Amino acid sequence: MLTLPHDPRKALRQEIRKQFGFIARHENIETNALLLRVKDADLLAANRSKLGNRFRHHRDAAFETFSNFPISKIAWYVEWWLKTPIILQSGCSGNYDFRTPVYQSISYDEANAKRQEFVREELKDMGLELVPATDSCEMVVVEKARTQTGKDEFFAPLAKANMRPEKIQLCRGFGKAS
């Protein structure tokens, strides 16, 4: 499909619509986010990775450790863990060491709540903070395509239960600091 000579992406979109009945588009949506910014520059400088250290990701029974990671990559992981778009303060750069505990004997939801709390504390210990912000993020909006009759048979059972989804939005990337 993607090797077709004329507009393979359009052909793929048409085939997905035909086979699965979904359409998708990119849209910039104003959304709540968190700004990752420097709170204590001296503390952040003290946590900077030493020159010559290698870039490394290691996981053992107790911790997941990120050594010599670019702060932009740490922001990406924080976004993943907190399930919220993270905006990195402009001018914030460098490589740092970061760690988060591994929770194996509790449920996913409990582990996620504990990890979120720990991540915020770890950022604080590094001289960073997360503050509420809003930003325009590029999202992929997925919708059920209407049938030729104009009816949406796929969601009919949900509509009867008052659960009809109009859009399913998936975050697609980082916001830009303004």
Coordinates of N, CA, C and O in Angstrom, one line a residue:
M1 N 0.8 -1.2 0.0 CA 0.0 0.0 0.0 C 0.9 1.3 0.0 O 0.6 2.2 -0.8
L2 N 1.9 1.3 0.9 CA 2.7 2.5 1.0 C 3.7 2.6 -0.2 O 4.4 3.6 -0.3
T3 N 3.8 1.6 -1.0 CA 4.7 1.6 -2.2 C 4.0 2.0 -3.5 O 4.6 2.0 -4.5
L4 N 2.8 2.4 -3.4 CA 2.0 2.8 -4.6 C 2.6 4.1 -5.1 O 3.1 5.0 -4.3
P5 N 2.7 4.3 -6.4 CA 3.4 5.5 -7.0 C 2.7 6.8 -6.7 O 3.3 7.8 -6.6
H6 N 1.3 6.8 -6.6 CA 0.6 8.1 -6.5 C -0.1 8.2 -5.2 O -1.0 7.5 -4.9
D7 N 0.4 9.1 -4.3 CA -0.2 9.4 -3.0 C -0.5 8.2 -2.2 O -1.7 7.9 -1.9
P8 N 0.5 7.4 -1.7 CA 0.2 6.2 -1.0 C -0.5 6.5 0.4 O -1.3 5.6 0.8
R9 N -0.2 7.6 1.0 CA -0.9 7.9 2.2 C -2.4 8.0 2.0 O -3.2 7.6 2.9
K10 N -2.8 8.7 1.0 CA -4.2 8.8 0.7 C -4.9 7.5 0.4 O -6.0 7.2 0.9
A11 N -4.2 6.6 -0.3 CA -4.7 5.3 -0.6 C -4.8 4.5 0.7 O -5.8 3.8 0.9
L12 N -3.9 4.6 1.6 CA -3.9 4.0 2.9 C -5.1 4.5 3.7 O -5.9 3.7 4.3
R13 N -5.3 5.8 3.7 CA -6.5 6.3 4.5 C -7.8 5.8 3.9 O -8.7 5.5 4.6
Q14 N -7.9 5.8 2.6 CA -9.1 5.3 1.9 C -9.4 3.8 2.3 O -10.5 3.4 2.5
E15 N -8.3 3.0 2.3 CA -8.4 1.6 2.6 C -8.8 1.4 4.1 O -9.7 0.5 4.4
I16 N -8.3 2.2 5.0 CA -8.7 2.1 6.4 C -10.1 2.4 6.6 O -10.9 1.8 7.3
R17 N -10.6 3.5 5.9 CA -12.0 3.9 5.9 C -12.9 2.8 5.4 O -13.9 2.5 6.0
K18 N -12.5 2.2 4.3 CA -13.3 1.2 3.6 C -13.4 -0.1 4.5 O -14.4 -0.6 4.7
Q19 N -12.2 -0.5 5.1 CA -12.2 -1.8 5.8 C -12.7 -1.6 7.3 O -13.3 -2.5 7.8
F20 N -12.4 -0.5 7.9 CA -12.6 -0.4 9.3 C -13.7 0.7 9.7 O -14.2 0.7 10.8
G21 N -13.9 1.6 8.7 CA -14.9 2.6 9.0 C -14.5 3.8 9.8 O -15.3 4.5 10.4
F22 N -13.1 4.0 9.9 CA -12.6 5.1 10.7 C -11.9 6.1 9.8 O -11.3 5.8 8.7
I23 N -12.0 7.4 10.2 CA -11.2 8.4 9.5 C -10.4 9.2 10.6 O -10.8 9.2 11.7
A24 N -9.3 9.7 10.2 CA -8.4 10.4 11.1 C -7.8 11.6 10.4 O -7.7 11.7 9.2
R25 N -7.5 12.6 11.3 CA -6.9 13.8 10.8 C -6.1 14.4 11.9 O -6.3 14.2 13.0
H26 N -5.1 15.3 11.5 CA -4.3 16.0 12.4 C -5.0 17.3 12.7 O -5.6 17.9 11.8
E27 N -5.0 17.7 14.0 CA -5.6 18.9 14.4 C -4.9 19.5 15.6 O -4.4 18.8 16.5
N28 N -4.6 20.8 15.6 CA -4.0 21.5 16.7 C -5.2 21.8 17.7 O -6.1 22.5 17.3
I29 N -5.0 21.3 18.9 CA -6.1 21.5 19.9 C -5.4 22.1 21.1 O -4.4 21.7 21.6
E30 N -6.1 23.2 21.6 CA -5.6 23.8 22.9 C -6.0 22.9 24.0 O -7.1 22.4 24.1
T31 N -5.0 22.6 24.8 CA -5.2 21.6 25.9 C -4.4 22.0 27.1 O -3.5 22.8 27.1
N32 N -4.8 21.4 28.2 CA -4.0 21.5 29.5 C -2.7 20.8 29.3 O -2.6 19.7 28.7
A33 N -1.7 21.4 29.9 CA -0.3 20.8 29.9 C 0.4 21.2 31.2 O -0.2 21.9 32.0
L34 N 1.6 20.7 31.3 CA 2.4 21.1 32.4 C 3.8 21.6 31.8 O 4.3 21.0 30.9
L35 N 4.2 22.7 32.4 CA 5.4 23.4 32.0 C 6.5 22.8 32.9 O 6.4 23.0 34.1
L36 N 7.6 22.2 32.3 CA 8.7 21.8 33.1 C 9.7 22.9 33.0 O 10.3 23.2 32.0
R37 N 9.9 23.5 34.2 CA 10.8 24.7 34.2 C 11.8 24.6 35.4 O 11.6 23.8 36.3
V38 N 12.9 25.4 35.3 CA 13.9 25.4 36.3 C 13.4 26.2 37.5 O 13.0 27.4 37.3
K39 N 13.5 25.6 38.6 CA 13.1 26.3 39.9 C 14.4 26.8 40.6 O 14.4 27.8 41.2
D40 N 15.4 25.9 40.6 CA 16.7 26.2 41.3 C 17.8 25.9 40.3 O 18.2 24.7 40.2
A41 N 18.4 26.9 39.7 CA 19.4 26.7 38.7 C 20.7 26.0 39.3 O 21.3 25.2 38.7
D42 N 21.0 26.4 40.5 CA 22.2 25.8 41.2 C 22.0 24.3 41.4 O 22.9 23.5 41.2
L43 N 20.8 23.9 41.9 CA 20.5 22.5 42.2 C 20.5 21.7 40.9 O 21.0 20.6 40.8
L44 N 19.9 22.3 39.8 CA 19.9 21.7 38.5 C 21.3 21.4 38.0 O 21.7 20.4 37.5
A45 N 22.2 22.5 38.2 CA 23.6 22.3 37.7 C 24.3 21.2 38.5 O 25.1 20.5 37.9
A46 N 24.0 21.1 39.8 CA 24.6 20.0 40.6 C 24.2 18.6 40.1 O 24.9 17.7 40.4
N47 N 23.1 18.5 39.5 CA 22.5 17.2 39.0 C 22.9 16.9 37.6 O 22.5 15.9 37.0
R48 N 23.7 17.8 36.9 CA 24.1 17.6 35.5 C 25.0 16.4 35.5 O 25.8 16.2 36.3
S49 N 24.8 15.6 34.4 CA 25.7 14.5 34.2 C 27.2 14.9 34.0 O 27.4 16.0 33.4
K50 N 28.1 14.1 34.5 CA 29.5 14.5 34.3 C 29.9 14.2 32.8 O 29.5 13.3 32.2
L51 N 30.7 15.1 32.3 CA 31.2 15.0 30.9 C 31.9 13.6 30.8 O 32.6 13.2 31.7
G52 N 31.7 12.9 29.7 CA 32.3 11.6 29.5 C 31.5 10.5 29.9 O 31.7 9.3 29.5
N53 N 30.4 10.7 30.7 CA 29.5 9.6 31.1 C 28.8 9.2 29.8 O 28.4 10.0 29.0
R54 N 28.5 7.9 29.7 CA 27.7 7.5 28.6 C 26.2 7.5 28.8 O 25.8 7.4 29.9
F55 N 25.5 7.6 27.7 CA 24.1 7.6 27.7 C 23.6 6.2 28.0 O 24.1 5.2 27.4
R56 N 22.8 6.0 29.1 CA 22.5 4.6 29.5 C 21.1 4.6 30.2 O 20.7 5.5 30.9
H57 N 20.4 3.5 29.9 CA 19.1 3.2 30.5 C 19.2 1.8 31.1 O 19.6 0.9 30.5
H58 N 19.0 1.8 32.5 CA 19.1 0.5 33.2 C 17.9 0.3 34.1 O 17.4 1.2 34.7
R59 N 17.5 -1.0 34.1 CA 16.4 -1.3 35.0 C 16.8 -2.5 35.9 O 17.2 -3.5 35.3
D60 N 16.6 -2.4 37.2 CA 16.8 -3.6 38.0 C 15.5 -3.8 38.9 O 14.5 -3.2 38.6
A61 N 15.6 -4.6 39.9 CA 14.4 -4.9 40.7 C 13.8 -3.7 41.4 O 12.6 -3.6 41.7
A62 N 14.7 -2.7 41.7 CA 14.2 -1.6 42.5 C 14.0 -0.3 41.7 O 13.0 0.5 42.0
F63 N 14.9 0.0 40.8 CA 14.8 1.3 40.1 C 15.0 1.2 38.6 O 15.7 0.3 38.1
E64 N 14.4 2.1 37.9 CA 14.7 2.3 36.4 C 15.6 3.6 36.4 O 15.1 4.6 36.9
T65 N 16.8 3.5 35.9 CA 17.8 4.6 36.0 C 18.1 5.1 34.6 O 18.4 4.3 33.7
F66 N 18.1 6.4 34.4 CA 18.4 7.0 33.2 C 19.7 7.8 33.4 O 19.7 8.8 34.2
S67 N 20.8 7.5 32.8 CA 22.1 8.2 33.0 C 22.4 9.0 31.8 O 22.4 8.5 30.6
N68 N 22.8 10.2 32.0 CA 23.3 11.1 30.9 C 22.2 11.3 29.9 O 22.5 11.3 28.7
F69 N 21.0 11.4 30.3 CA 19.8 11.6 29.4 C 19.6 13.1 29.1 O 19.6 13.9 30.1
P70 N 19.4 13.4 27.9 CA 19.0 14.8 27.6 C 17.7 15.2 28.3 O 16.8 14.4 28.4
I71 N 17.6 16.4 28.8 CA 16.4 16.8 29.5 C 15.2 16.7 28.7 O 14.1 16.4 29.2
S72 N 15.3 16.9 27.3 CA 14.2 16.7 26.5 C 13.6 15.3 26.5 O 12.4 15.0 26.4
K73 N 14.5 14.3 26.6 CA 14.1 12.9 26.7 C 13.5 12.6 28.1 O 12.5 11.9 28.2
I74 N 14.0 13.2 29.1 CA 13.4 13.1 30.4 C 12.0 13.7 30.4 O 11.0 13.1 30.9
A75 N 11.8 14.8 29.7 CA 10.5 15.4 29.6 C 9.5 14.5 28.9 O 8.3 14.3 29.2
W76 N 10.0 13.8 27.9 CA 9.2 12.8 27.1 C 8.7 11.7 28.1 O 7.6 11.3 28.0
Y77 N 9.6 11.1 28.9 CA 9.3 10.1 29.8 C 8.3 10.6 30.9 O 7.3 9.9 31.2
V78 N 8.5 11.8 31.4 CA 7.6 12.4 32.3 C 6.2 12.5 31.7 O 5.2 12.3 32.4
E79 N 6.1 13.0 30.5 CA 4.8 13.0 29.8 C 4.2 11.7 29.7 O 3.0 11.6 29.9
W80 N 4.9 10.7 29.4 CA 4.4 9.3 29.4 C 3.9 8.9 30.7 O 2.8 8.3 30.8
W81 N 4.6 9.1 31.8 CA 4.2 8.7 33.1 C 3.0 9.4 33.6 O 2.2 8.9 34.3
L82 N 3.0 10.7 33.4 CA 1.9 11.6 33.9 C 0.7 11.6 33.0 O -0.3 12.1 33.4
K83 N 0.8 11.1 31.8 CA -0.3 11.1 30.9 C -0.8 12.5 30.6 O -2.0 12.7 30.4
T84 N 0.1 13.5 30.6 CA -0.2 14.9 30.3 C 0.9 15.5 29.4 O 2.1 15.2 29.7
P85 N 0.5 16.3 28.4 CA 1.6 16.9 27.6 C 2.5 17.8 28.5 O 2.1 18.5 29.4
I86 N 3.8 17.7 28.2 CA 4.8 18.4 29.0 C 5.4 19.4 28.0 O 5.9 19.0 26.9
I87 N 5.5 20.7 28.4 CA 6.2 21.7 27.7 C 7.5 22.0 28.4 O 7.6 22.3 29.6
L88 N 8.6 21.8 27.7 CA 9.9 22.1 28.2 C 10.2 23.6 28.1 O 10.1 24.2 27.0
Q89 N 10.6 24.2 29.2 CA 11.0 25.6 29.3 C 12.0 25.9 28.2 O 13.0 25.1 28.1
S90 N 11.8 26.9 27.4 CA 12.8 27.2 26.4 C 14.2 27.5 27.0 O 14.2 28.1 28.1
G91 N 15.2 27.1 26.4 CA 16.6 27.3 26.9 C 17.0 26.2 27.8 O 18.1 26.2 28.3
C92 N 16.1 25.3 28.2 CA 16.4 24.3 29.1 C 17.1 23.1 28.4 O 16.5 22.5 27.5
S93 N 18.4 22.9 28.7 CA 19.1 21.8 27.9 C 20.1 21.2 28.9 O 20.2 21.5 30.0
G94 N 20.8 20.2 28.3 CA 21.8 19.5 29.1 C 21.4 18.1 29.3 O 20.2 17.7 29.1
N95 N 22.3 17.3 29.8 CA 22.1 15.9 30.1 C 22.1 15.7 31.6 O 23.0 16.2 32.3
Y96 N 21.2 14.8 32.1 CA 21.0 14.6 33.6 C 20.8 13.1 33.9 O 20.5 12.3 33.0
D97 N 21.0 12.8 35.2 CA 20.7 11.5 35.6 C 19.3 11.5 36.3 O 19.0 12.5 37.0
F98 N 18.5 10.5 36.1 CA 17.2 10.5 36.6 C 16.8 9.1 37.0 O 17.3 8.1 36.3
R99 N 16.0 8.9 38.0 CA 15.6 7.5 38.3 C 14.1 7.5 38.8 O 13.6 8.5 39.3
T100 N 13.5 6.3 38.6 CA 12.1 6.1 39.1 C 12.0 4.7 39.6 O 12.7 3.8 39.1
P101 N 11.3 4.5 40.7 CA 11.2 3.1 41.2 C 10.4 2.2 40.3 O 9.6 2.6 39.5
V102 N 10.7 0.9 40.5 CA 10.0 -0.1 39.8 C 9.0 -0.7 40.8 O 9.4 -1.1 41.9
Y103 N 7.7 -0.7 40.5 CA 6.7 -1.3 41.4 C 6.2 -2.6 40.7 O 5.5 -2.5 39.7
Q104 N 6.5 -3.7 41.3 CA 6.2 -5.0 40.7 C 5.0 -5.7 41.5 O 4.3 -6.5 40.9
S105 N 4.9 -5.5 42.8 CA 3.9 -6.3 43.5 C 2.6 -5.6 43.8 O 1.8 -6.1 44.6
I106 N 2.3 -4.5 43.1 CA 1.0 -3.8 43.2 C 0.4 -3.6 41.9 O 1.0 -3.8 40.8
S107 N -0.9 -3.2 41.9 CA -1.6 -3.1 40.6 C -1.0 -1.9 39.8 O -0.3 -1.1 40.3
Y108 N -1.3 -2.0 38.5 CA -0.9 -0.9 37.6 C -1.3 0.5 38.0 O -0.5 1.4 38.0
D109 N -2.6 0.6 38.4 CA -3.0 1.9 38.8 C -2.3 2.4 40.1 O -2.0 3.6 40.2
E110 N -2.1 1.5 41.1 CA -1.4 1.9 42.3 C 0.0 2.3 41.9 O 0.6 3.3 42.4
A111 N 0.7 1.5 41.1 CA 2.1 1.8 40.7 C 2.2 3.1 40.0 O 3.1 3.9 40.2
N112 N 1.2 3.4 39.1 CA 1.2 4.6 38.3 C 1.1 5.8 39.3 O 1.7 6.8 39.1
A113 N 0.2 5.7 40.2 CA 0.0 6.8 41.2 C 1.2 7.1 42.0 O 1.6 8.2 42.2
K114 N 1.9 6.0 42.4 CA 3.1 6.2 43.2 C 4.2 6.7 42.3 O 5.0 7.5 42.8
R115 N 4.3 6.2 41.1 CA 5.4 6.7 40.2 C 5.2 8.2 39.9 O 6.1 9.0 39.9
Q116 N 3.9 8.7 39.7 CA 3.7 10.1 39.5 C 4.1 10.9 40.6 O 4.8 12.0 40.5
E117 N 3.8 10.5 41.8 CA 4.3 11.2 43.0 C 5.8 11.2 43.1 O 6.4 12.3 43.4
F118 N 6.4 10.1 42.9 CA 7.9 10.0 43.0 C 8.5 10.9 41.9 O 9.5 11.6 42.2
V119 N 8.0 10.9 40.7 CA 8.6 11.7 39.6 C 8.6 13.2 40.0 O 9.6 13.9 39.8
R120 N 7.5 13.6 40.5 CA 7.4 15.0 40.9 C 8.4 15.4 42.0 O 9.1 16.4 41.9
E121 N 8.6 14.5 42.9 CA 9.6 14.7 44.0 C 11.0 14.6 43.4 O 11.9 15.4 43.8
E122 N 11.3 13.7 42.5 CA 12.6 13.6 41.9 C 12.9 14.8 41.1 O 14.1 15.3 41.1
L123 N 11.9 15.4 40.3 CA 12.2 16.6 39.6 C 12.5 17.8 40.6 O 13.4 18.6 40.3
K124 N 11.8 17.8 41.7 CA 12.0 18.9 42.7 C 13.4 18.8 43.2 O 14.1 19.8 43.4
D125 N 13.9 17.5 43.5 CA 15.2 17.3 44.0 C 16.3 17.7 42.9 O 17.4 18.0 43.3
M126 N 15.9 17.7 41.7 CA 16.8 18.1 40.6 C 16.8 19.6 40.4 O 17.6 20.1 39.6
G127 N 15.9 20.3 41.0 CA 15.8 21.8 40.8 C 14.8 22.2 39.7 O 14.8 23.3 39.2
L128 N 13.9 21.2 39.4 CA 12.9 21.5 38.4 C 11.5 21.4 39.0 O 11.3 20.9 40.1
E129 N 10.5 22.0 38.3 CA 9.2 22.0 38.8 C 8.2 21.9 37.6 O 8.5 22.3 36.5
L130 N 7.0 21.4 37.9 CA 6.0 21.3 36.9 C 4.9 22.3 37.3 O 4.4 22.2 38.4
V131 N 4.5 23.2 36.4 CA 3.5 24.1 36.7 C 2.4 24.0 35.6 O 2.7 23.8 34.4
P132 N 1.1 24.2 36.0 CA 0.0 24.1 35.0 C 0.2 25.2 33.9 O 0.6 26.3 34.1
A133 N -0.2 24.8 32.7 CA -0.1 25.6 31.5 C -1.1 25.1 30.5 O -1.7 24.1 30.7
T134 N -1.3 25.9 29.5 CA -2.1 25.4 28.3 C -1.2 25.6 27.1 O -0.4 26.5 27.0
D135 N -1.5 24.8 26.1 CA -0.7 24.8 24.9 C -1.5 24.2 23.8 O -2.4 23.4 24.0
S136 N -1.1 24.6 22.6 CA -1.7 24.0 21.4 C -0.9 22.8 21.0 O 0.3 22.9 20.7
C137 N -1.4 21.6 21.1 CA -0.7 20.3 20.8 C -1.3 19.7 19.5 O -2.6 19.8 19.3
E138 N -0.5 19.2 18.7 CA -1.0 18.5 17.5 C -1.5 17.1 18.0 O -0.8 16.4 18.7
M139 N -2.7 16.8 17.6 CA -3.4 15.6 18.0 C -3.9 14.9 16.8 O -4.2 15.5 15.8
V140 N -4.0 13.6 16.9 CA -4.7 12.8 15.9 C -6.1 12.6 16.3 O -6.4 12.1 17.4
V141 N -7.1 13.1 15.6 CA -8.5 12.9 15.9 C -9.0 11.8 15.1 O -9.0 11.8 13.8
V142 N -9.5 10.7 15.7 CA -10.1 9.6 15.0 C -11.6 9.5 15.2 O -12.1 9.7 16.3
E143 N -12.3 9.4 14.1 CA -13.8 9.4 14.2 C -14.3 8.2 13.3 O -13.7 7.8 12.4
K144 N -15.4 7.8 13.7 CA -16.1 6.8 13.0 C -16.7 7.4 11.8 O -17.4 8.4 11.9
A145 N -16.4 6.9 10.6 CA -17.0 7.4 9.4 C -18.5 7.1 9.3 O -18.9 6.0 9.7
R146 N -19.2 8.0 8.7 CA -20.7 7.7 8.5 C -20.8 6.8 7.3 O -20.1 6.8 6.4
T147 N -21.8 5.9 7.4 CA -22.1 5.0 6.3 C -22.8 5.8 5.2 O -23.2 6.9 5.3
Q148 N -23.0 5.1 4.1 CA -23.6 5.7 2.9 C -25.1 6.1 3.3 O -25.6 7.1 2.7
T149 N -25.7 5.4 4.2 CA -27.0 5.8 4.6 C -27.1 6.9 5.6 O -28.1 7.4 6.0
G150 N -25.9 7.4 6.1 CA -25.8 8.4 7.0 C -25.9 8.0 8.5 O -25.8 8.7 9.4
K151 N -26.1 6.7 8.7 CA -26.3 6.1 10.0 C -24.9 5.6 10.5 O -24.1 5.2 9.7
D152 N -24.8 5.6 11.8 CA -23.5 5.2 12.4 C -23.8 3.9 13.2 O -24.0 4.0 14.4
E153 N -23.9 2.8 12.5 CA -24.3 1.5 13.1 C -23.3 1.1 14.2 O -23.7 0.4 15.1
F154 N -22.0 1.4 14.0 CA -21.0 0.9 14.9 C -21.3 1.4 16.4 O -21.1 0.6 17.3
F155 N -21.7 2.6 16.6 CA -21.9 3.2 17.9 C -23.3 3.1 18.4 O -23.6 3.6 19.4
A156 N -24.2 2.5 17.6 CA -25.6 2.5 18.0 C -25.9 1.9 19.4 O -26.6 2.5 20.2
P157 N -25.2 0.8 19.8 CA -25.5 0.3 21.2 C -25.0 1.3 22.2 O -25.6 1.4 23.3
L158 N -23.9 2.0 21.9 CA -23.4 3.0 22.9 C -24.4 4.2 23.0 O -24.6 4.7 24.1
A159 N -25.0 4.6 21.9 CA -25.9 5.7 21.9 C -27.1 5.4 22.8 O -27.6 6.3 23.5
K160 N -27.6 4.2 22.8 CA -28.7 3.8 23.6 C -28.3 3.9 25.1 O -29.2 4.1 25.9
A161 N -27.1 3.6 25.4 CA -26.6 3.7 26.8 C -26.1 5.1 27.2 O -25.5 5.2 28.2
N162 N -26.3 6.1 26.3 CA -25.9 7.4 26.6 C -24.4 7.5 26.7 O -23.8 8.2 27.5
M163 N -23.7 6.7 25.9 CA -22.2 6.7 25.9 C -21.6 7.0 24.5 O -20.5 6.5 24.2
R164 N -22.3 7.7 23.7 CA -21.8 7.8 22.3 C -20.6 8.8 22.2 O -20.7 9.9 22.5
P165 N -19.5 8.2 21.8 CA -18.3 9.0 21.7 C -18.3 9.8 20.4 O -18.6 9.2 19.4
E166 N -18.0 11.1 20.4 CA -17.9 11.8 19.2 C -16.5 11.8 18.6 O -16.4 11.8 17.4
K167 N -15.5 11.9 19.5 CA -14.1 11.9 19.0 C -13.3 11.1 20.0 O -13.5 11.0 21.2
I168 N -12.3 10.4 19.4 CA -11.3 9.8 20.3 C -10.0 10.6 19.9 O -9.6 10.6 18.8
Q169 N -9.4 11.2 20.9 CA -8.3 12.0 20.7 C -7.0 11.4 21.3 O -7.1 11.0 22.4
L170 N -6.0 11.3 20.5 CA -4.7 10.7 21.0 C -3.7 11.8 20.9 O -3.5 12.4 19.9
C171 N -3.0 12.0 22.0 CA -1.9 13.0 22.0 C -0.8 12.5 21.1 O -0.4 11.3 21.1
R172 N -0.3 13.3 20.3 CA 0.7 12.9 19.3 C 2.1 13.5 19.5 O 3.0 13.3 18.8
G173 N 2.3 14.4 20.5 CA 3.6 14.9 20.7 C 3.7 16.0 21.7 O 2.8 16.4 22.3
F174 N 4.9 16.6 21.7 CA 5.2 17.6 22.7 C 4.6 18.9 22.2 O 4.5 19.2 21.0
G175 N 4.3 19.8 23.1 CA 3.9 21.2 22.8 C 5.1 22.0 22.7 O 6.3 21.6 23.0
K176 N 5.0 23.2 22.2 CA 6.1 24.1 22.0 C 6.0 25.2 23.1 O 5.0 25.7 23.3
A177 N 7.1 25.5 23.7 CA 7.1 26.6 24.7 C 6.9 27.9 24.0 O 7.4 28.1 22.9
S178 N 6.1 28.7 24.6 CA 5.8 30.0 24.0 C 6.5 31.1 24.8 O 6.9 31.0 25.9

